[in-house]
Amino acid sequence: MRNRPLEGQSALVTGANSGIGEAVARCFAGAGAKVVINYISRPEAADAIVEDIKRGGNEAIALSADVSNEDEVKAMYGAMFKRYGTIDILCANAGIQLDSPLVDMTLAKWNTVLAVNLTGQFLCAREAAREFIRRGVRPEISAAAGKIICMSSVHQDIPWAGHANYAASKGGIHMLMQTIAQELAPHKVRVNAIAPGAIQTPINRAAWATPDALSRLLTLIPDQRIGQPVDIGRAAVWLASDDSDYVQGTTLFVDGGMTLYPGFATGG
Ligand code: BGC
């Protein structure tokens, strides 16, 4: 892999002011991309990441938008194009959990999770695809007209009691990703997903914050360690770069083996 495989490209990472999104944004910047740090809350965290990226000699801006709001998504893209001219890479990462047993789940909890996690990816992918198709390939920049990386989860495959809204959103992302990959491939746009396992971020703090919780979590992870955000950032750089030019419509599981049915290591 070239040292700065994303040099000269501009990237949008949604939900980039913490956790996995932050790591993807930092890795993209380190790989040479100009990065838009999208956020919805805590602007100071987004600004601090931008400053840090700039101190490292790279380029970033922070833009606020609720990814489930069509007007805000369009305005964000407008601001990005004004600043960087175009988009080469979208990492549709913004996601939330609002957990509840099914019988207690309010419609509001269902709708909010589906709106952010699934509709948000649709809205952001649609705006990116419009620009990729309008602009086409610039061979000196990338072999592709554009790259979309959908942040999914092991829960696109693994059922998860108490998280029906979240698991349904991730199952939806899987089919959204494959369908738009098929649809956009003739335009030289690549669409893929990353399915992280348990990555140590605020979203799953309860699963790793105490030694007890962590040791229970590790029974689900053959590699015997919780993932770090940079594990996902590195995978995203590869999927965004021309090193993966023939990779289309696939999901890259980055999960320390969580999807290998760890219970069967000793049973069955
Ligand atoms: C969830 C985390 C969870 C992990 C593995 C992720 O998609 O957001 O809360 O720890 O899947 O179960």
Short mmCIF file of C-alpha atoms and ligand atoms in Angstrom, two decimals:
data_model
loop_
_atom_site.label_atom_id
_atom_site.label_comp_id
_atom_site.label_asym_id
_atom_site.label_seq_id
_atom_site.Cartn_x
_atom_site.Cartn_y
_atom_site.Cartn_z
CA MET A 1 0.00 0.00 0.00
CA ARG A 2 1.21 3.49 -0.84
CA ASN A 3 2.10 5.64 2.12
CA ARG A 4 -0.73 8.16 1.55
CA PRO A 5 -3.21 6.22 -0.57
CA LEU A 6 -5.96 8.85 -0.25
CA GLU A 7 -3.85 11.87 -1.23
CA GLY A 8 -5.82 14.50 -3.12
CA GLN A 9 -9.22 13.04 -2.18
CA SER A 10 -11.95 14.50 -0.02
CA ALA A 11 -13.88 12.38 2.44
CA LEU A 12 -17.00 12.81 4.54
CA VAL A 13 -17.29 10.79 7.74
CA THR A 14 -20.63 11.03 9.53
CA GLY A 15 -20.74 10.80 13.31
CA ALA A 16 -17.02 11.58 13.39
CA ASN A 17 -16.64 13.41 16.69
CA SER A 18 -16.22 10.23 18.75
CA GLY A 19 -15.68 6.49 18.64
CA ILE A 20 -15.34 4.64 15.36
CA GLY A 21 -16.15 7.70 13.22
CA GLU A 22 -13.38 9.70 14.85
CA ALA A 23 -10.85 6.94 14.19
CA VAL A 24 -11.93 6.61 10.56
CA ALA A 25 -11.61 10.38 10.09
CA ARG A 26 -8.16 10.45 11.67
CA CYS A 27 -6.98 7.48 9.60
CA PHE A 28 -8.36 9.04 6.39
CA ALA A 29 -6.52 12.28 7.17
CA GLY A 30 -3.32 10.37 7.90
CA ALA A 31 -3.72 8.69 4.52
CA GLY A 32 -3.82 12.10 2.82
CA ALA A 33 -7.53 12.86 2.50
CA LYS A 34 -9.19 16.17 3.31
CA VAL A 35 -11.83 15.20 5.83
CA VAL A 36 -15.24 16.52 6.83
CA ILE A 37 -15.96 15.70 10.47
CA ASN A 38 -19.77 15.51 10.68
CA TYR A 39 -21.37 15.77 14.11
CA ILE A 40 -24.70 16.53 15.70
CA SER A 41 -23.78 17.20 19.34
CA ARG A 42 -20.65 18.35 21.17
CA PRO A 43 -19.20 20.73 18.55
CA GLU A 44 -16.17 21.22 20.79
CA ALA A 45 -15.19 17.57 20.28
CA ALA A 46 -15.44 17.95 16.49
CA ASP A 47 -13.38 21.18 16.61
CA ALA A 48 -10.69 19.53 18.72
CA ILE A 49 -10.34 16.69 16.19
CA VAL A 50 -10.11 19.20 13.32
CA GLU A 51 -7.37 21.13 15.16
CA ASP A 52 -5.48 17.93 15.89
CA ILE A 53 -5.64 16.82 12.26
CA LYS A 54 -4.38 20.23 11.13
CA ARG A 55 -1.53 20.14 13.65
CA GLY A 56 -0.51 16.88 12.01
CA GLY A 57 -0.19 18.73 8.68
CA ASN A 58 -3.47 17.46 7.20
CA GLU A 59 -6.77 19.14 6.34
CA ALA A 60 -10.22 18.89 7.96
CA ILE A 61 -13.37 20.86 8.69
CA ALA A 62 -16.28 20.17 11.04
CA LEU A 63 -19.86 20.35 9.71
CA SER A 64 -22.96 19.79 11.78
CA ALA A 65 -25.96 17.91 10.34
CA ASP A 66 -28.56 15.45 11.54
CA VAL A 67 -28.09 12.66 8.99
CA SER A 68 -31.77 11.74 9.23
CA ASN A 69 -32.84 15.23 8.09
CA GLU A 70 -32.86 15.64 4.30
CA ASP A 71 -32.40 19.43 4.30
CA GLU A 72 -29.52 19.28 6.76
CA VAL A 73 -27.79 16.53 4.75
CA LYS A 74 -28.12 18.57 1.55
CA ALA A 75 -26.81 21.69 3.28
CA MET A 76 -23.83 19.72 4.62
CA TYR A 77 -22.94 18.47 1.14
CA GLY A 78 -23.33 22.01 -0.22
CA ALA A 79 -20.88 23.31 2.39
CA MET A 80 -18.45 20.46 1.67
CA PHE A 81 -18.50 21.13 -2.09
CA LYS A 82 -17.94 24.83 -1.48
CA ARG A 83 -14.87 24.06 0.60
CA TYR A 84 -13.37 20.99 -1.12
CA GLY A 85 -15.05 21.11 -4.56
CA THR A 86 -16.33 17.54 -4.56
CA ILE A 87 -16.45 14.26 -2.63
CA ASP A 88 -14.44 11.09 -3.29
CA ILE A 89 -15.20 9.03 -0.19
CA LEU A 90 -18.25 8.74 2.07
CA CYS A 91 -18.04 6.76 5.28
CA ALA A 92 -21.67 6.57 6.44
CA ASN A 93 -20.93 5.86 10.06
CA ALA A 94 -23.36 7.81 12.27
CA GLY A 95 -25.35 5.41 14.41
CA ILE A 96 -27.11 5.16 17.75
CA GLN A 97 -28.51 2.55 20.12
CA LEU A 98 -31.75 3.05 22.07
CA ASP A 99 -32.11 -0.35 23.65
CA SER A 100 -35.31 -1.87 24.97
CA PRO A 101 -37.05 -5.23 25.26
CA LEU A 102 -39.49 -5.57 22.38
CA VAL A 103 -42.60 -5.45 24.58
CA ASP A 104 -41.54 -2.12 26.07
CA MET A 105 -40.13 -0.57 22.91
CA THR A 106 -41.83 2.71 22.06
CA LEU A 107 -42.48 3.64 18.47
CA ALA A 108 -40.28 6.68 19.08
CA LYS A 109 -37.30 4.46 19.97
CA TRP A 110 -37.91 2.31 16.92
CA ASN A 111 -38.30 5.27 14.55
CA THR A 112 -35.34 7.23 15.87
CA VAL A 113 -32.89 4.34 15.50
CA LEU A 114 -34.13 3.45 12.02
CA ALA A 115 -34.06 7.13 11.00
CA VAL A 116 -30.46 7.75 12.07
CA ASN A 117 -28.89 4.37 11.31
CA LEU A 118 -30.68 3.41 8.08
CA THR A 119 -32.39 6.47 6.56
CA GLY A 120 -29.29 8.50 7.41
CA GLN A 121 -27.13 6.15 5.33
CA PHE A 122 -29.65 6.33 2.46
CA LEU A 123 -29.68 10.15 2.45
CA CYS A 124 -25.91 10.49 2.66
CA ALA A 125 -25.25 7.78 0.05
CA ARG A 126 -27.75 9.34 -2.35
CA GLU A 127 -26.12 12.78 -2.23
CA ALA A 128 -22.64 11.26 -2.63
CA ALA A 129 -23.76 9.09 -5.56
CA ARG A 130 -25.29 12.08 -7.35
CA GLU A 131 -21.94 13.89 -7.19
CA PHE A 132 -19.89 10.79 -8.15
CA ILE A 133 -22.04 10.25 -11.25
CA ARG A 134 -22.04 13.93 -12.19
CA ARG A 135 -18.26 14.19 -11.93
CA GLY A 136 -17.12 10.73 -13.06
CA VAL A 137 -13.65 9.23 -12.71
CA ARG A 138 -10.53 11.38 -12.50
CA PRO A 139 -7.86 8.73 -13.12
CA GLU A 140 -5.10 10.82 -11.56
CA ILE A 141 -7.06 10.83 -8.27
CA SER A 142 -8.61 7.34 -8.07
CA ALA A 143 -9.61 4.41 -10.27
CA ALA A 144 -13.18 4.84 -8.96
CA ALA A 145 -15.60 7.73 -9.39
CA GLY A 146 -16.29 7.37 -5.69
CA LYS A 147 -16.28 5.05 -2.73
CA ILE A 148 -19.00 4.52 -0.14
CA ILE A 149 -18.32 2.66 3.08
CA CYS A 150 -21.39 1.79 5.15
CA MET A 151 -20.73 1.21 8.83
CA SER A 152 -22.71 -1.90 9.68
CA SER A 153 -22.23 -4.28 12.62
CA VAL A 154 -21.88 -7.96 13.40
CA HIS A 155 -25.58 -7.52 14.22
CA GLN A 156 -26.42 -7.44 10.53
CA ASP A 157 -26.03 -11.22 11.03
CA ILE A 158 -26.18 -11.93 14.77
CA PRO A 159 -29.65 -11.58 16.29
CA TRP A 160 -29.53 -9.45 19.45
CA ALA A 161 -32.29 -9.73 22.04
CA GLY A 162 -33.24 -6.39 23.54
CA HIS A 163 -31.96 -4.49 20.50
CA ALA A 164 -34.59 -5.16 17.81
CA ASN A 165 -34.46 -1.62 16.41
CA TYR A 166 -30.65 -1.60 16.19
CA ALA A 167 -30.34 -5.10 14.70
CA ALA A 168 -33.09 -4.36 12.17
CA SER A 169 -31.28 -1.16 11.13
CA LYS A 170 -28.04 -3.07 10.57
CA GLY A 171 -29.78 -5.84 8.62
CA GLY A 172 -31.28 -3.06 6.51
CA ILE A 173 -27.87 -1.50 5.93
CA HIS A 174 -26.62 -4.83 4.61
CA MET A 175 -29.26 -4.97 1.87
CA LEU A 176 -29.06 -1.23 1.17
CA MET A 177 -25.30 -1.59 0.67
CA GLN A 178 -25.51 -4.60 -1.63
CA THR A 179 -28.32 -3.11 -3.70
CA ILE A 180 -26.67 0.24 -4.28
CA ALA A 181 -23.35 -1.52 -4.98
CA GLN A 182 -25.07 -3.42 -7.79
CA GLU A 183 -26.74 -0.24 -9.01
CA LEU A 184 -23.71 2.08 -8.88
CA ALA A 185 -20.99 -0.31 -10.08
CA PRO A 186 -21.52 0.60 -13.77
CA HIS A 187 -20.76 4.21 -12.77
CA LYS A 188 -17.41 3.08 -11.33
CA VAL A 189 -18.62 3.70 -7.79
CA ARG A 190 -17.62 1.12 -5.17
CA VAL A 191 -19.89 0.44 -2.21
CA ASN A 192 -18.84 -1.79 0.68
CA ALA A 193 -19.50 -2.17 4.39
CA ILE A 194 -17.52 -2.78 7.54
CA ALA A 195 -19.12 -4.90 10.25
CA PRO A 196 -17.35 -4.10 13.51
CA GLY A 197 -17.64 -6.40 16.49
CA ALA A 198 -17.26 -5.05 20.02
CA ILE A 199 -15.12 -1.93 19.67
CA GLN A 200 -14.24 0.03 22.81
CA THR A 201 -16.28 3.23 22.36
CA PRO A 202 -18.93 5.15 24.32
CA ILE A 203 -21.80 3.28 22.60
CA ASN A 204 -21.03 0.02 24.46
CA ARG A 205 -19.41 1.37 27.64
CA ALA A 206 -21.56 -0.89 29.83
CA ALA A 207 -20.05 -3.94 28.10
CA TRP A 208 -16.42 -3.10 29.01
CA ALA A 209 -16.43 -0.56 31.85
CA THR A 210 -16.11 -3.11 34.70
CA PRO A 211 -13.79 -6.14 34.88
CA ASP A 212 -16.86 -8.37 35.22
CA ALA A 213 -18.59 -7.01 32.14
CA LEU A 214 -15.36 -7.18 30.15
CA SER A 215 -14.71 -10.81 31.04
CA ARG A 216 -18.28 -11.72 29.99
CA LEU A 217 -17.74 -9.84 26.74
CA LEU A 218 -14.48 -11.67 26.05
CA THR A 219 -16.31 -15.02 26.08
CA LEU A 220 -17.86 -13.78 22.80
CA ILE A 221 -14.54 -12.85 21.18
CA PRO A 222 -12.17 -15.65 20.06
CA ASP A 223 -9.28 -13.15 19.75
CA GLN A 224 -9.68 -12.38 23.48
CA ARG A 225 -9.44 -8.64 23.19
CA ILE A 226 -11.93 -5.84 22.73
CA GLY A 227 -11.47 -4.03 19.41
CA GLN A 228 -10.04 -0.53 19.21
CA PRO A 229 -11.43 2.20 16.94
CA VAL A 230 -8.20 2.24 14.93
CA ASP A 231 -8.85 -1.41 13.94
CA ILE A 232 -11.84 -0.06 12.01
CA GLY A 233 -10.03 3.06 10.77
CA ARG A 234 -7.32 0.99 9.09
CA ALA A 235 -9.90 -1.25 7.39
CA ALA A 236 -11.75 1.85 6.15
CA VAL A 237 -8.58 3.29 4.58
CA TRP A 238 -8.07 0.07 2.65
CA LEU A 239 -11.69 -0.03 1.45
CA ALA A 240 -11.46 3.64 0.39
CA SER A 241 -8.17 3.18 -1.48
CA ASP A 242 -7.42 1.79 -4.93
CA ASP A 243 -5.76 -1.19 -3.20
CA SER A 244 -9.29 -2.61 -2.92
CA ASP A 245 -10.34 -1.55 -6.42
CA TYR A 246 -11.92 -4.94 -7.26
CA VAL A 247 -13.81 -5.17 -3.96
CA GLN A 248 -17.48 -4.40 -4.54
CA GLY A 249 -20.60 -4.99 -2.46
CA THR A 250 -18.86 -6.90 0.29
CA THR A 251 -18.94 -6.68 4.06
CA LEU A 252 -15.58 -6.77 5.81
CA PHE A 253 -16.05 -8.20 9.31
CA VAL A 254 -13.57 -6.68 11.75
CA ASP A 255 -14.66 -8.46 14.89
CA GLY A 256 -11.87 -10.57 16.42
CA GLY A 257 -13.86 -13.65 15.41
CA MET A 258 -17.16 -12.71 17.07
CA THR A 259 -19.10 -14.14 14.12
CA LEU A 260 -17.35 -17.54 14.41
CA TYR A 261 -19.94 -18.98 16.87
CA PRO A 262 -17.46 -18.94 19.80
CA GLY A 263 -19.81 -21.14 21.89
CA PHE A 264 -18.92 -24.00 19.57
CA ALA A 265 -15.20 -23.81 20.40
CA THR A 266 -15.88 -26.12 23.33
CA GLY A 267 -19.45 -27.32 22.75
CA GLY A 268 -21.56 -28.85 20.04
C1 BGC B 1 -22.87 -2.44 19.03
C2 BGC B 1 -22.09 -2.61 20.32
C3 BGC B 1 -21.78 -4.06 20.57
C4 BGC B 1 -21.18 -4.74 19.35
C5 BGC B 1 -21.02 -6.25 19.53
C6 BGC B 1 -22.09 -3.12 17.92
O1 BGC B 1 -22.74 -2.94 16.70
O2 BGC B 1 -23.05 -1.05 18.75
O3 BGC B 1 -22.84 -2.07 21.40
O4 BGC B 1 -20.87 -4.16 21.65
O5 BGC B 1 -22.00 -4.50 18.22
O6 BGC B 1 -22.13 -6.86 20.08
#
